[in-house]
């Protein structure tokens, strides 16, 4: 999709489809909907007003109303899209509504459209322009790559029309929205790939190719390096699979070298390209979904892509531990004791709790490479979905300050994370009789926190955030602004978290 930001009156812009936003300005809960256009063009008002008072269109969030061949304006079609209640309006509604515009156009094979930047005091221009760019590009993603009857419905050209002149700040906001959403779609493409195609080796190749394109340093190591580093936890997970593992390290150096004691951010991702559960094998139902058990890795790789394009002024490194979790004569077993890179011994209670094992070594390794702050993302536990449903993802941390950086980032991106406890009260849940810790309790209670407590053993005093994205990484049903399938959650927020440490 080519994207252009233009200072132009919407009525004068010739396009197959012109999108105008409206909000419901009704002042009390009980008064009838009052759909109001958020643009002050007389010609558009003349074309649309009869339909705003007719109850055909109430401007609820994502609601659409098409006016073909409107008189007095250059566009062939005028599409009204609702943003919901005006007094609840934020740029986050706009992100969704811009997605609705794209998903309206695609099945109608309208490949060119224009979206008018709405004018409202709750919609600052820069944040709104960025939200439109993000929402539109995210909505243009689909999952049907392997279908012979696939029709390419992708949008070729989007123009965003602004009533005020395009300042440098507005153009930057637009470009950033494009970068962030394209990076998110890059991750979604990886997450959607089946396990037979996206093996750890293939993930390494695609990461290296991306790194070359965007000027990141990249190393992809195999089992020899994993054993040399004494990553016994990671090595135990991969040993049941004939597919070679991949230890991927990305480094980003900012254009101006930061001072010696400035932070180095360590991004760590769980890259299980297929999780059968291993010897503690999973039930057949839904096992196909475990191709997306590398979503944490994809998120971190995509975040590095965004950081490189945004040229943020902070050092960042990324460690991805990628392998399959398979049952086999060579596979690790319940009861085994393995030694992590940090030296801690782990009693394996359940081979399906494999994500925390690969992350333990990834988190430790990132610190040895110099990370002063850690963040990891992982499809770690089914229990996080039991706790939070599919709306909020889980956040665990040992540090309130870095958590605040993350929550501040959420106000920019509109993503939803809920902080869960990982205090030492829960430490008993990982106590083992025969080793330093065990990898799973078998208790039904607090499973997502048990996993977090396990990870916490490997971060020491380093400020650390663990994001459990197991229940938010895959959308089972499409939304009006989003395809079903991989959501690409966390990338935009982690990027803003990184930016919050930039000088
Ligand atoms: N990859 C799974 C977690 C998962 C579940 C991700 C559902 C996405 C959707 C993880 O490796 C796992 O199997 N966790 C176990 C842990 C248990 C054995 C302690 C779980 O959640 O059941
Ligand atoms: Zn598992
Ligand atoms: Zn897993």
mmCIF file of C-alpha atoms in Angstrom, residues 195-205 220-227 234-248 271-274 294 320-326 328 330 358:
data_model
loop_
_atom_site.group_PDB
_atom_site.id
_atom_site.type_symbol
_atom_site.label_atom_id
_atom_site.label_comp_id
_atom_site.label_asym_id
_atom_site.label_seq_id
_atom_site.Cartn_x
_atom_site.Cartn_y
_atom_site.Cartn_z
ATOM 1 C CA UNK A 195 5.396 -25.053 11.678
ATOM 2 C CA UNK A 196 6.633 -27.120 8.728
ATOM 3 C CA UNK A 197 7.595 -23.969 6.847
ATOM 4 C CA UNK A 198 8.704 -21.639 9.629
ATOM 5 C CA UNK A 199 11.234 -23.899 11.336
ATOM 6 C CA UNK A 200 13.812 -22.357 13.708
ATOM 7 C CA UNK A 201 16.267 -22.334 10.781
ATOM 8 C CA UNK A 202 13.771 -20.498 8.577
ATOM 9 C CA UNK A 203 13.030 -17.982 11.369
ATOM 10 C CA UNK A 204 16.783 -17.357 11.549
ATOM 11 C CA UNK A 205 16.986 -16.821 7.776
ATOM 12 C CA UNK A 220 22.210 -16.887 14.133
ATOM 13 C CA UNK A 221 23.819 -19.654 16.180
ATOM 14 C CA UNK A 222 23.168 -23.391 16.234
ATOM 15 C CA UNK A 223 23.384 -26.145 18.854
ATOM 16 C CA UNK A 224 27.182 -25.948 19.212
ATOM 17 C CA UNK A 225 27.028 -22.374 20.510
ATOM 18 C CA UNK A 226 24.005 -23.212 22.722
ATOM 19 C CA UNK A 227 26.019 -26.016 24.351
ATOM 20 C CA UNK A 234 17.175 -24.316 26.113
ATOM 21 C CA UNK A 235 19.142 -27.391 24.996
ATOM 22 C CA UNK A 236 16.797 -29.738 26.888
ATOM 23 C CA UNK A 237 13.729 -28.454 25.005
ATOM 24 C CA UNK A 238 15.266 -28.803 21.533
ATOM 25 C CA UNK A 239 16.712 -32.291 22.055
ATOM 26 C CA UNK A 240 13.534 -34.150 21.030
ATOM 27 C CA UNK A 241 13.343 -32.518 17.615
ATOM 28 C CA UNK A 242 15.220 -33.319 14.392
ATOM 29 C CA UNK A 243 14.974 -29.622 13.478
ATOM 30 C CA UNK A 244 18.107 -27.701 14.500
ATOM 31 C CA UNK A 245 17.481 -24.896 17.047
ATOM 32 C CA UNK A 246 18.394 -21.262 16.401
ATOM 33 C CA UNK A 247 19.795 -18.779 18.899
ATOM 34 C CA UNK A 248 19.233 -15.425 17.229
ATOM 35 C CA UNK A 271 10.501 -18.800 19.633
ATOM 36 C CA UNK A 272 8.917 -22.265 19.843
ATOM 37 C CA UNK A 273 8.024 -22.863 16.182
ATOM 38 C CA UNK A 274 5.781 -25.763 17.214
ATOM 39 C CA UNK A 294 6.867 -18.247 18.396
ATOM 40 C CA UNK A 320 15.494 -15.153 20.503
ATOM 41 C CA UNK A 321 15.616 -18.792 21.571
ATOM 42 C CA UNK A 322 13.951 -20.812 18.848
ATOM 43 C CA UNK A 323 13.324 -24.561 18.650
ATOM 44 C CA UNK A 324 10.560 -27.139 18.421
ATOM 45 C CA UNK A 325 9.103 -28.999 21.415
ATOM 46 C CA UNK A 326 8.650 -32.590 20.234
ATOM 47 C CA UNK A 328 10.889 -38.499 20.688
ATOM 48 C CA UNK A 330 15.782 -38.255 22.538
ATOM 49 C CA UNK A 358 14.168 -21.360 26.749
#
